[in-house]
Coordinates of C-alpha atoms in Angstrom, one line a residue:
M1 CA -2.2 12.1 -0.1
K2 CA -1.1 8.8 -1.6
R3 CA 0.0 5.9 0.4
P4 CA 2.8 3.5 -0.7
A5 CA 1.8 0.8 -3.2
L6 CA 0.8 -2.5 -1.6
F7 CA 3.7 -4.9 -1.6
L8 CA 2.8 -8.3 -3.1
L9 CA 4.9 -11.4 -2.5
T10 CA 5.7 -12.8 -6.0
T11 CA 8.5 -15.2 -5.2
L12 CA 7.8 -18.8 -6.3
L13 CA 8.2 -20.7 -3.1
L14 CA 8.8 -24.2 -4.7
G15 CA 12.2 -24.9 -3.2
N16 CA 13.8 -24.6 0.2
V17 CA 14.4 -20.9 0.9
E18 CA 17.5 -21.6 3.0
S19 CA 19.1 -23.5 0.1
I20 CA 18.5 -20.6 -2.3
I21 CA 20.4 -18.0 -0.1
G22 CA 24.1 -18.0 0.5
Q23 CA 25.3 -21.5 -0.1
N24 CA 29.0 -22.1 -0.6
Q25 CA 31.1 -24.0 -3.0
K26 CA 32.0 -26.6 -0.4
K27 CA 28.3 -27.7 -0.3
I28 CA 28.2 -28.0 -4.1
D29 CA 31.4 -30.1 -4.1
S30 CA 29.9 -32.4 -1.5
V31 CA 26.8 -33.0 -3.5
L32 CA 28.8 -33.6 -6.7
Q33 CA 30.8 -36.2 -4.8
I34 CA 27.6 -38.1 -3.8
I35 CA 26.5 -38.1 -7.4
G36 CA 29.8 -39.6 -8.5
T37 CA 29.7 -42.5 -6.1
T38 CA 26.1 -43.6 -6.7
E39 CA 24.7 -45.8 -9.5
T40 CA 21.0 -45.2 -8.5
D41 CA 19.2 -43.0 -11.1
T42 CA 16.7 -41.5 -8.6
L43 CA 19.4 -40.6 -6.1
K44 CA 21.5 -38.9 -8.9
A45 CA 18.4 -37.0 -10.0
E46 CA 17.5 -35.9 -6.4
N47 CA 21.0 -34.5 -5.9
Y48 CA 21.0 -32.7 -9.3
L49 CA 17.9 -30.9 -8.1
T50 CA 19.7 -30.0 -4.9
L51 CA 22.4 -28.5 -7.0
T52 CA 19.8 -26.6 -9.0
D53 CA 18.7 -24.8 -5.7
L54 CA 22.3 -24.1 -4.8
T55 CA 23.2 -22.4 -8.2
L56 CA 19.9 -20.9 -9.4
F57 CA 20.6 -17.3 -8.4
N58 CA 24.4 -17.2 -8.7
D59 CA 24.9 -19.4 -11.8
P60 CA 21.7 -19.9 -13.7
T61 CA 23.4 -21.6 -16.7
K62 CA 24.7 -24.3 -14.4
A63 CA 21.3 -24.6 -12.7
S64 CA 19.7 -25.2 -16.1
E65 CA 22.2 -28.0 -16.9
Y66 CA 21.5 -29.7 -13.5
I67 CA 17.8 -29.6 -14.2
E68 CA 18.2 -31.3 -17.5
K69 CA 20.4 -34.1 -15.9
A70 CA 17.8 -34.6 -13.2
S71 CA 15.2 -34.9 -15.9
F72 CA 17.2 -37.5 -17.8
Y73 CA 17.6 -39.8 -14.8
Y74 CA 14.0 -39.5 -13.6
T75 CA 12.8 -40.2 -17.1
R76 CA 15.0 -43.3 -17.4
A77 CA 13.7 -44.5 -14.0
K78 CA 10.1 -43.7 -15.1
N79 CA 9.7 -41.8 -11.8
L80 CA 6.7 -39.4 -12.4
R81 CA 6.9 -37.9 -8.9
G82 CA 10.5 -36.9 -9.6
L83 CA 9.5 -35.5 -13.0
A84 CA 6.8 -33.4 -11.3
N85 CA 9.6 -31.9 -9.2
V86 CA 11.8 -31.3 -12.3
F87 CA 9.0 -29.3 -14.0
A88 CA 8.6 -27.2 -10.8
K89 CA 12.3 -26.5 -10.8
K90 CA 12.2 -25.5 -14.5
A91 CA 9.4 -23.1 -13.6
N92 CA 11.6 -21.6 -10.9
Y93 CA 14.4 -21.3 -13.4
F94 CA 12.3 -19.5 -16.0
Y95 CA 10.7 -17.3 -13.4
S96 CA 14.2 -16.2 -12.2
Q97 CA 15.0 -15.3 -15.9
S98 CA 11.7 -13.3 -16.2
S99 CA 10.4 -15.8 -18.8
Y100 CA 6.9 -15.9 -17.3
D101 CA 5.2 -17.8 -20.1
S102 CA 7.7 -20.6 -19.9
A103 CA 7.4 -20.6 -16.1
R104 CA 3.6 -20.9 -16.4
F105 CA 4.0 -23.8 -19.0
Y106 CA 6.1 -25.9 -16.6
L107 CA 4.0 -25.1 -13.6
R108 CA 1.0 -26.6 -15.5
K109 CA 3.1 -29.6 -16.4
S110 CA 4.0 -30.1 -12.8
V111 CA 0.4 -29.8 -11.7
N112 CA -0.8 -32.3 -14.3
T113 CA 2.0 -34.8 -13.5
S114 CA 1.2 -34.6 -9.8
L115 CA -2.5 -35.2 -10.5
E116 CA -1.5 -38.2 -12.7
I117 CA 0.1 -39.9 -9.7
K118 CA -2.9 -38.8 -7.5
D119 CA -0.9 -36.4 -5.4
S120 CA -3.5 -33.7 -5.2
L121 CA -1.8 -31.8 -2.3
R122 CA 1.4 -31.4 -4.3
A123 CA -0.7 -30.3 -7.3
A124 CA -2.4 -27.6 -5.2
V125 CA 0.9 -26.3 -3.8
I126 CA 2.3 -25.9 -7.4
R127 CA -1.1 -24.5 -8.6
H128 CA -0.8 -21.7 -6.0
N129 CA 2.2 -20.3 -7.9
L130 CA 0.0 -20.3 -11.1
G131 CA -2.3 -18.0 -9.1
I132 CA 0.6 -15.7 -8.2
L133 CA 1.6 -15.4 -11.9
A134 CA -2.1 -14.8 -12.9
L135 CA -2.3 -12.0 -10.3
N136 CA 0.9 -10.4 -11.5
D137 CA -0.5 -10.4 -15.0
G138 CA -3.6 -8.6 -13.8
R139 CA -5.9 -11.7 -14.2
Q140 CA -7.4 -11.3 -10.8
E141 CA -10.5 -13.5 -11.4
E142 CA -8.3 -16.4 -12.6
A143 CA -6.1 -16.1 -9.5
S144 CA -9.1 -16.1 -7.3
D145 CA -10.5 -19.2 -9.0
I146 CA -7.2 -21.0 -8.4
M147 CA -7.4 -20.2 -4.7
D148 CA -11.0 -21.5 -4.6
I149 CA -9.8 -24.8 -6.1
N150 CA -6.9 -25.1 -3.7
I151 CA -8.5 -24.2 -0.4
P152 CA -10.7 -27.4 0.0
V153 CA -7.6 -29.5 -0.8
F154 CA -5.5 -27.8 1.9
I155 CA -8.4 -28.2 4.4
K156 CA -8.7 -31.9 3.5
Y157 CA -5.0 -32.6 4.1
G158 CA -4.7 -30.3 7.1
D159 CA -2.0 -28.2 5.4
S160 CA -2.4 -25.1 7.5
V161 CA 0.6 -23.3 6.0
H162 CA -0.6 -23.4 2.4
L163 CA -4.2 -22.9 3.5
A164 CA -3.3 -19.6 5.3
N165 CA -1.2 -18.5 2.2
A166 CA -4.3 -19.2 0.0
Y167 CA -6.5 -17.0 2.3
L168 CA -3.9 -14.3 2.2
M169 CA -3.8 -14.4 -1.6
K170 CA -7.6 -14.2 -1.6
G171 CA -7.3 -11.1 0.5
K172 CA -4.8 -9.5 -1.8
I173 CA -7.0 -10.2 -4.8
A174 CA -10.1 -8.7 -3.2
L175 CA -8.1 -5.6 -2.1
L176 CA -6.9 -5.0 -5.6
R177 CA -10.5 -5.4 -6.9
G178 CA -11.7 -2.8 -4.3
F179 CA -13.7 -5.5 -2.4
F180 CA -12.6 -4.3 1.0
N181 CA -15.0 -6.3 3.2
I182 CA -14.0 -9.5 1.5
A183 CA -10.4 -8.6 1.7
L184 CA -10.6 -8.0 5.4
E185 CA -12.4 -11.3 6.0
E186 CA -10.0 -13.4 4.0
T187 CA -6.9 -11.8 5.5
Y188 CA -8.2 -12.3 9.0
N189 CA -8.7 -16.0 8.0
A190 CA -5.0 -16.1 7.1
L191 CA -4.0 -14.3 10.3
R192 CA -5.9 -16.8 12.6
I193 CA -4.0 -19.7 11.0
H194 CA -0.6 -18.1 11.1
E195 CA -1.2 -17.3 14.8
L196 CA -2.0 -21.0 15.4
V197 CA 1.2 -22.1 13.7
D198 CA 3.2 -19.2 15.2
D199 CA 4.6 -18.0 11.9
T200 CA 5.9 -14.6 12.8
F201 CA 6.8 -13.4 9.3
R202 CA 3.4 -14.3 7.8
R203 CA 1.6 -12.8 10.8
A204 CA 3.5 -9.5 10.2
E205 CA 2.5 -9.7 6.5
D206 CA -1.2 -10.4 7.3
L207 CA -1.3 -7.5 9.7
L208 CA 0.3 -5.2 7.1
Q209 CA -2.4 -6.1 4.6
I210 CA -5.2 -5.6 7.2
G211 CA -3.7 -2.2 8.1
V212 CA -3.8 -1.2 4.4
I213 CA -7.4 -2.3 4.1
Y214 CA -8.4 -0.2 7.1
Q215 CA -6.4 2.7 5.6
D216 CA -8.3 2.4 2.4
L217 CA -11.6 2.4 4.4
K218 CA -10.3 5.6 6.1
E219 CA -10.4 3.9 9.5
H220 CA -7.0 5.3 10.5
G221 CA -7.2 4.6 14.2
K222 CA -7.6 0.9 13.5
A223 CA -4.9 1.1 10.8
I224 CA -2.4 2.6 13.2
T225 CA -2.9 -0.1 15.8
V226 CA -2.5 -2.9 13.3
F227 CA 0.5 -1.3 11.6
E228 CA 2.3 -1.0 15.0
Q229 CA 1.7 -4.7 15.6
S230 CA 3.1 -5.6 12.2
H231 CA 6.1 -3.3 12.7
A232 CA 6.9 -4.9 16.1
L233 CA 6.9 -8.4 14.5
Y234 CA 9.1 -7.3 11.6
E235 CA 11.6 -5.8 14.1
E236 CA 11.5 -9.0 16.1
I237 CA 12.7 -11.0 13.1
A238 CA 15.0 -8.1 12.0
Y239 CA 13.3 -7.8 8.6
D240 CA 14.4 -4.2 7.9
K241 CA 12.9 -4.0 4.3
F242 CA 9.4 -4.6 5.5
S243 CA 9.9 -2.6 8.6
A244 CA 10.6 0.4 6.4
Q245 CA 7.5 -0.2 4.4
V246 CA 5.2 -0.5 7.4
L247 CA 6.7 2.7 8.9
N248 CA 5.6 4.5 5.7
Y249 CA 2.1 3.3 6.0
L250 CA 2.0 4.1 9.7
G251 CA 3.2 7.7 9.0
V252 CA 0.4 8.2 6.4
S253 CA -2.3 7.1 8.9
N254 CA -0.7 9.3 11.7
I255 CA -1.0 12.3 9.4
H256 CA -4.7 11.6 8.8
N257 CA -5.1 11.1 12.6
N258 CA -3.4 14.5 13.1
A259 CA -0.5 12.9 15.0
L260 CA 2.1 14.9 13.0
E261 CA 5.0 14.5 15.4
A262 CA 4.5 10.7 15.4
A263 CA 4.3 10.7 11.5
G264 CA 7.6 12.7 11.3
E265 CA 9.3 10.1 13.5
N266 CA 7.9 7.2 11.4
F267 CA 9.1 8.8 8.1
K268 CA 12.5 9.6 9.6
E269 CA 13.1 6.0 10.7
A270 CA 11.7 4.7 7.4
L271 CA 14.2 6.9 5.4
E272 CA 17.2 5.8 7.5
L273 CA 16.3 2.1 7.0
S274 CA 15.6 2.5 3.3
K275 CA 18.9 4.3 2.7
K276 CA 20.8 1.7 4.7
L277 CA 19.3 -1.0 2.4
D278 CA 19.6 1.2 -0.8
Y279 CA 15.8 0.6 -1.1
K280 CA 15.1 3.2 -3.8
A281 CA 11.4 2.8 -4.1
N282 CA 10.8 3.2 -0.4
I283 CA 13.3 6.2 -0.2
A284 CA 11.1 7.9 -2.9
R285 CA 7.9 7.1 -1.1
T286 CA 9.3 8.4 2.2
L287 CA 10.5 11.7 0.6
V288 CA 7.0 12.2 -0.9
N289 CA 5.3 11.4 2.4
L290 CA 7.7 13.9 4.1
G291 CA 6.5 16.4 1.5
D292 CA 2.9 15.6 2.4
L293 CA 3.7 16.2 6.1
E294 CA 5.1 19.6 5.4
Y295 CA 2.2 20.5 3.1
Y296 CA -0.2 19.5 5.9
K297 CA 1.7 21.9 8.2
G298 CA 1.4 24.7 5.6
N299 CA 5.2 24.7 4.9
F300 CA 4.8 24.7 1.1
P301 CA 8.4 25.5 0.0
E302 CA 9.7 22.7 2.3
A303 CA 7.0 20.4 0.9
I304 CA 8.0 21.2 -2.7
D305 CA 11.7 20.4 -1.9
F306 CA 10.8 16.9 -0.6
Y307 CA 8.4 16.3 -3.5
R308 CA 11.1 17.2 -6.1
Q309 CA 13.6 14.8 -4.5
G310 CA 11.0 12.1 -4.6
A311 CA 10.0 12.9 -8.3
D312 CA 13.7 12.7 -9.4
L313 CA 14.1 9.3 -7.7
W314 CA 10.8 7.9 -9.2
K315 CA 12.0 9.1 -12.6
S316 CA 15.4 7.4 -12.2
V317 CA 13.7 4.0 -11.5
S318 CA 11.2 4.5 -14.4
S319 CA 8.1 4.6 -12.3
S320 CA 5.8 6.8 -14.4
Y321 CA 2.7 6.3 -12.3
N322 CA 4.4 7.5 -9.1
E323 CA 6.2 10.3 -11.0
A324 CA 2.9 11.6 -12.3
D325 CA 1.5 11.7 -8.8
V326 CA 4.4 13.6 -7.4
L327 CA 4.2 16.2 -10.2
L328 CA 0.6 16.7 -9.2
Y329 CA 1.6 17.2 -5.6
I330 CA 4.3 19.8 -6.6
G331 CA 1.7 21.7 -8.6
K332 CA -0.7 21.5 -5.7
A333 CA 1.9 23.0 -3.3
H334 CA 2.7 25.8 -5.8
F335 CA -1.0 26.5 -6.1
A336 CA -1.3 26.7 -2.3
N337 CA 1.6 29.1 -2.3
K338 CA -0.2 31.3 -4.8
E339 CA 2.3 30.5 -7.6
Y340 CA -0.4 29.8 -10.2
T341 CA 1.6 29.9 -13.4
I342 CA 4.2 27.5 -12.0
S343 CA 1.5 25.2 -10.7
I344 CA -0.1 24.9 -14.2
N345 CA 3.3 23.9 -15.6
Y346 CA 3.4 20.9 -13.2
F347 CA -0.3 20.0 -13.8
D348 CA 0.4 19.9 -17.6
R349 CA 3.4 17.6 -17.0
C350 CA 1.3 15.4 -14.8
I351 CA -1.4 15.3 -17.4
A352 CA 1.1 14.3 -20.2
I353 CA 2.3 11.3 -18.2
G354 CA -1.2 10.5 -16.9
D355 CA -2.5 10.3 -20.5
S356 CA 0.4 7.9 -21.5
I357 CA -0.4 5.5 -18.7
N358 CA -4.2 6.0 -18.7
S359 CA -4.3 6.9 -15.0
K360 CA -7.9 8.3 -14.7
R361 CA -7.7 9.3 -11.0
T362 CA -4.5 11.2 -11.5
L363 CA -5.8 12.9 -14.6
K364 CA -9.1 13.8 -12.8
D365 CA -7.2 15.5 -10.0
A366 CA -4.8 17.3 -12.3
Y367 CA -7.6 18.7 -14.6
L368 CA -9.7 19.9 -11.6
L369 CA -6.7 21.7 -10.0
R370 CA -5.6 23.1 -13.3
S371 CA -9.1 24.6 -13.7
L372 CA -8.7 26.3 -10.3
A373 CA -5.3 27.7 -11.3
K374 CA -6.6 29.0 -14.7
E375 CA -9.5 30.6 -12.9
K376 CA -7.1 32.4 -10.5
L377 CA -5.3 33.8 -13.6
T378 CA -8.8 34.9 -15.0
N379 CA -8.5 32.5 -18.0
Y380 CA -12.1 31.4 -17.6
K381 CA -12.4 29.7 -21.0
E382 CA -9.5 27.2 -20.3
A383 CA -10.7 26.9 -16.7
L384 CA -14.1 25.7 -17.9
H385 CA -12.5 23.3 -20.4
S386 CA -10.3 21.7 -17.7
L387 CA -13.3 21.6 -15.3
R388 CA -15.4 19.7 -17.8
L389 CA -12.6 17.2 -18.5
G390 CA -12.1 16.7 -14.8
K391 CA -15.8 16.2 -14.1
T392 CA -16.2 13.7 -16.9
L393 CA -13.3 11.6 -15.4
S394 CA -14.9 12.1 -11.9
D395 CA -18.2 10.7 -13.2
T396 CA -16.4 7.7 -14.8
I397 CA -14.6 6.9 -11.5
Y398 CA -17.8 7.4 -9.5
S399 CA -19.7 5.0 -11.7
T400 CA -16.8 2.4 -11.6
E401 CA -16.8 2.5 -7.8
R402 CA -20.6 2.1 -7.6
T403 CA -20.4 -0.9 -10.0
R404 CA -17.5 -2.3 -7.9
A405 CA -19.7 -2.0 -4.7
T406 CA -22.5 -3.9 -6.5
E407 CA -20.1 -6.6 -7.7
E408 CA -18.8 -7.1 -4.1
L409 CA -22.4 -7.7 -2.9
I410 CA -22.9 -10.3 -5.6
T411 CA -19.5 -11.9 -4.8
I412 CA -20.4 -12.1 -1.1
Y413 CA -23.7 -13.7 -2.0
E414 CA -22.2 -16.2 -4.3
T415 CA -19.4 -17.0 -1.8
E416 CA -21.9 -17.7 0.9
K417 CA -23.8 -20.0 -1.5
K418 CA -20.6 -21.9 -2.3
E419 CA -19.8 -22.3 1.4
Q420 CA -23.2 -23.7 2.1
Q421 CA -22.7 -26.3 -0.7
I422 CA -19.3 -27.2 0.7
V423 CA -20.8 -27.7 4.2
L424 CA -23.5 -30.0 2.8
Q425 CA -20.9 -32.0 0.8
K426 CA -18.7 -32.3 3.9
N427 CA -21.7 -33.5 6.0
E428 CA -22.5 -36.2 3.3
I429 CA -18.9 -37.3 3.3
D430 CA -18.7 -37.5 7.1
L431 CA -21.9 -39.5 7.1
L432 CA -20.5 -42.0 4.6
E433 CA -17.2 -42.3 6.5
Q434 CA -19.1 -43.0 9.7
K435 CA -21.1 -45.7 8.0
A436 CA -17.9 -47.2 6.6
E437 CA -16.4 -47.4 10.1
I438 CA -19.1 -49.6 11.5
S439 CA -17.6 -53.0 12.3
D440 CA -18.9 -56.3 10.9
L441 CA -20.2 -57.3 14.4
Q442 CA -22.2 -54.1 14.6
R443 CA -23.6 -54.7 11.2
I444 CA -24.7 -58.2 12.2
L445 CA -26.3 -56.8 15.4
M446 CA -28.0 -54.0 13.5
G447 CA -29.2 -56.5 10.9
A448 CA -30.8 -58.6 13.6
A449 CA -32.4 -55.6 15.3
L450 CA -33.7 -54.5 11.9
I451 CA -35.3 -57.9 11.3
L452 CA -37.0 -57.9 14.7
S453 CA -38.4 -54.4 14.3
L454 CA -38.9 -54.1 10.6
L455 CA -42.4 -52.8 10.6
G456 CA -41.8 -50.2 13.3
F457 CA -38.6 -49.1 11.7
Y458 CA -40.2 -48.8 8.3
A459 CA -42.9 -46.5 9.7
L460 CA -40.3 -44.4 11.6
R461 CA -38.1 -44.2 8.4
Q462 CA -41.1 -43.0 6.4
K463 CA -41.8 -40.4 9.0
M464 CA -38.2 -39.2 9.0
K465 CA -38.2 -39.0 5.2
R466 CA -41.2 -36.8 5.3
N467 CA -39.7 -34.6 8.0
K468 CA -36.4 -34.4 6.0
L469 CA -38.3 -33.5 2.8
E470 CA -40.3 -30.9 4.7
R471 CA -37.1 -29.4 6.2
E472 CA -35.4 -29.3 2.7
K473 CA -38.4 -27.6 1.3
V474 CA -38.4 -24.9 4.0
D475 CA -34.6 -24.5 3.6
A476 CA -34.9 -24.2 -0.1
E477 CA -37.8 -21.6 0.2
L478 CA -35.7 -19.6 2.7
A479 CA -32.6 -19.7 0.5
F480 CA -34.7 -18.6 -2.5
K481 CA -36.2 -15.7 -0.5
K482 CA -32.8 -14.6 0.7
K483 CA -31.6 -14.6 -2.9
E484 CA -34.6 -12.5 -4.0
L485 CA -34.0 -10.1 -1.1
T486 CA -30.3 -9.7 -2.0
T487 CA -31.2 -9.3 -5.7
H488 CA -33.7 -6.7 -4.9
A489 CA -31.2 -4.8 -2.8
L490 CA -28.7 -4.9 -5.6
H491 CA -31.4 -3.7 -8.0
L492 CA -32.1 -0.7 -5.8
A493 CA -28.4 0.2 -5.6
K494 CA -27.9 -0.2 -9.4
K495 CA -31.1 1.9 -10.1
N496 CA -29.9 4.7 -7.8
E497 CA -26.4 4.6 -9.4
V498 CA -27.9 5.1 -12.9
L499 CA -30.2 7.8 -11.8
E500 CA -27.5 9.7 -9.9
S501 CA -25.3 9.5 -13.0
V502 CA -28.1 10.9 -15.2
K503 CA -28.8 13.7 -12.7
Q504 CA -25.1 14.8 -12.6
K505 CA -25.1 14.9 -16.5
A506 CA -28.3 17.0 -16.4
K507 CA -26.8 19.4 -13.9
E508 CA -23.7 19.9 -16.1
L509 CA -25.9 20.5 -19.2
K510 CA -27.9 23.0 -17.3
L511 CA -24.7 24.9 -16.3
V512 CA -23.6 25.0 -20.0
E513 CA -26.9 25.6 -21.8
K514 CA -28.8 27.6 -19.2
Q515 CA -32.2 26.0 -20.0
S516 CA -35.0 25.6 -17.4
G517 CA -36.2 22.2 -18.6
Y518 CA -33.2 20.5 -17.0
Q519 CA -34.4 21.4 -13.5
Q520 CA -37.7 19.6 -14.2
L521 CA -35.7 16.5 -15.3
I522 CA -33.6 16.6 -12.1
Q523 CA -36.8 16.9 -10.0
T524 CA -38.3 13.9 -11.8
I525 CA -35.1 11.9 -11.1
N526 CA -35.2 12.9 -7.4
F527 CA -38.8 11.8 -7.1
D528 CA -38.0 8.5 -8.7
Q529 CA -35.0 8.0 -6.3
Q530 CA -37.4 8.5 -3.4
D531 CA -40.2 6.3 -4.9
D532 CA -41.8 4.2 -2.2
R533 CA -43.1 1.4 -4.5
N534 CA -39.6 -0.2 -4.8
W535 CA -39.3 -0.2 -1.1
E536 CA -42.7 -1.8 -0.7
N537 CA -41.5 -4.7 -2.8
F538 CA -38.2 -4.9 -0.8
T539 CA -40.1 -4.9 2.5
Q540 CA -42.3 -7.8 1.3
Y541 CA -39.1 -9.9 0.6
F542 CA -37.4 -8.8 3.8
E543 CA -40.4 -9.7 6.1
Q544 CA -40.5 -13.2 4.5
V545 CA -36.9 -13.8 5.6
H546 CA -36.8 -11.8 8.8
K547 CA -40.4 -12.2 10.2
D548 CA -41.8 -9.6 12.5
F549 CA -38.7 -7.5 12.3
A550 CA -40.6 -4.2 11.7
S551 CA -43.2 -4.9 14.4
N552 CA -40.5 -5.8 16.9
V553 CA -38.6 -2.6 16.1
K554 CA -41.8 -0.5 16.5
S555 CA -42.6 -2.2 19.7
K556 CA -39.2 -1.7 21.3
Y557 CA -38.4 1.7 19.7
P558 CA -41.7 3.5 18.8
E559 CA -39.9 6.8 17.8
V560 CA -38.1 5.1 14.8
T561 CA -39.2 6.6 11.5
K562 CA -40.0 4.8 8.3
N563 CA -36.6 5.8 6.7
E564 CA -34.7 4.7 9.9
L565 CA -36.5 1.4 9.7
R566 CA -35.2 0.9 6.2
F567 CA -31.7 1.8 7.4
M568 CA -32.1 -0.9 10.2
A569 CA -33.3 -3.5 7.7
L570 CA -30.2 -3.1 5.5
M571 CA -28.0 -3.3 8.7
K572 CA -29.9 -6.5 9.6
M573 CA -28.7 -7.9 6.2
N574 CA -25.1 -7.2 7.3
M575 CA -24.5 -4.6 4.7
S576 CA -21.7 -2.1 5.1
S577 CA -22.1 1.7 5.4
K578 CA -21.0 2.1 1.8
E579 CA -23.5 -0.4 0.5
I580 CA -26.3 1.2 2.5
A581 CA -25.4 4.6 1.2
A582 CA -25.6 3.3 -2.4
I583 CA -29.0 1.8 -1.8
L584 CA -30.5 4.7 0.1
N585 CA -28.8 7.2 -2.2
I586 CA -27.4 9.3 0.6
S587 CA -23.8 10.5 1.4
T588 CA -21.3 9.0 3.9
D589 CA -22.1 12.0 6.2
G590 CA -25.8 11.1 5.9
I591 CA -25.0 7.6 7.1
K592 CA -23.1 8.9 10.1
K593 CA -26.0 11.2 11.1
A594 CA -28.5 8.4 10.6
R595 CA -26.4 6.1 12.9
Q596 CA -26.2 8.9 15.6
R597 CA -30.0 9.4 15.5
L598 CA -30.6 5.7 15.8
R599 CA -28.2 5.3 18.7
K600 CA -30.0 8.1 20.5
K601 CA -33.5 6.7 19.9
M602 CA -32.3 3.2 20.9
A603 CA -30.7 4.6 24.1
L604 CA -27.3 3.0 23.3
S605 CA -24.2 3.8 25.4
P606 CA -20.9 4.7 23.6
E607 CA -19.7 1.2 24.4
D608 CA -22.7 -0.5 22.8
S609 CA -22.5 -1.7 19.2
L610 CA -25.3 -0.4 17.0
E611 CA -24.8 -3.4 14.6
N612 CA -25.2 -5.9 17.4
A613 CA -28.3 -4.2 18.7
V614 CA -30.0 -4.3 15.3
L615 CA -28.9 -7.9 14.6
S616 CA -30.3 -9.0 17.9
I617 CA -33.8 -7.8 17.1

């Protein structure tokens, strides 16, 4: 079941939103009258920029003329601040015309001009929009780098609005990269700030994104709670378009939570709102979700009817990715209804579109379902061919996800290192500022005191220096050991990933070629995956960072096994269940069972947190 695509705000917020929407000719005439009665170049230019905002969306040609007139007067007045605004307005104009390269060019000019006049806050605000364009172009790393540059600037100037927007963007970027833990942390950062400034619209957007992250993590109970909060806020400000979107997400999680009646109500309300707004994309999503609901109930003909309506709508708006997915669902419903020949026809159509847009996940599902349908029709040769293609794609996706999990661990480590550096720099700046605030009188008194106690102070200072050097040495050693520990954990995860991939290939070859040597290869890989020597090295690094952890665990919980101790060590490092599964080379179900065994041995009540219990040891 596919959820609606995540909505990304892409509007360039460089001007006053109120001035962009619904301004009348009377206001324009009033501004033109002001321009006609003034001789001051900067005042003329400012008003021409106001006219730009008033005409950008209903008369772009006029807006372009007004921008050029503002540019002329600001240039004549040698007003760089005004020219920085002109470049920003030009970027808005080209963005509205879908000329993204030109928009990017003028955004950079605006940033550089703002920096030239030492207005770093204005430069950061404009730079944020460069990040939006980078994200829209798929350059996620570049967008993330821009937010990293901007965040310290917004913190320095206390600009909470733009700081929260930057954190929200960081969350969007992490979500698109599949870094769910980072996405959750960054979005919660944004939410906390938007709550402080009481920004209802942004709070609703933050909660929508948090709900999507929980949905991707398959934590549907949490997702439902958050989506309901988001929907209530959108209703409060009467923002029907987003209300319709949230209702779709909410319905999907309610299906997964087996709350089918609630899901039906969500989709019904979403469809009514979307039709009222003529919001075609959300109408299509809702129809498909209604099809999913009927499929889940076992009403396959009704599901097919909803799916077909959704497919037709996606085709009408030229959304090939979504059209391919719905064709897959139609084929799946016909298969469930034992109409195998018809189902193959839809799987083939799905594969044709999936090939053209290189959608590996859709292709994988279509080939595997096509294999089952061919098998039902006793066409075993084509069934095997489709199975192989589906398995190959499945292995590729699995490998990508493993790599992504490893990359997220590295990103978390590097982020923590950057944050530590920022804290150190901030402390140094605060110390310098405190020194600068000491008055002349205090300096004189301190100088006299220094002269009177020069020898004693010198000895004390030398001792403090030695203590400081010793502390820095210990901190550096601990940081190095933490880095080694994290690196070793990543190595274990990567090694298991590679071995698992080789093992899967060996199993496939064994099926095809029927040779006994492959079983020996698989056994060798299994032995290597369980090799204790790697864990001995890991344990050495771990004990250097978390001294006496193992002995404390054994003392408090003597029934804990060696494997459970490894599990607890990885939890102590704050790793997620997915990351632990990758390192220990066990399934998600295996993780759940391990957690249950540990809770029992540690005598934890249902209200107690296993993570908190382990972290407190």
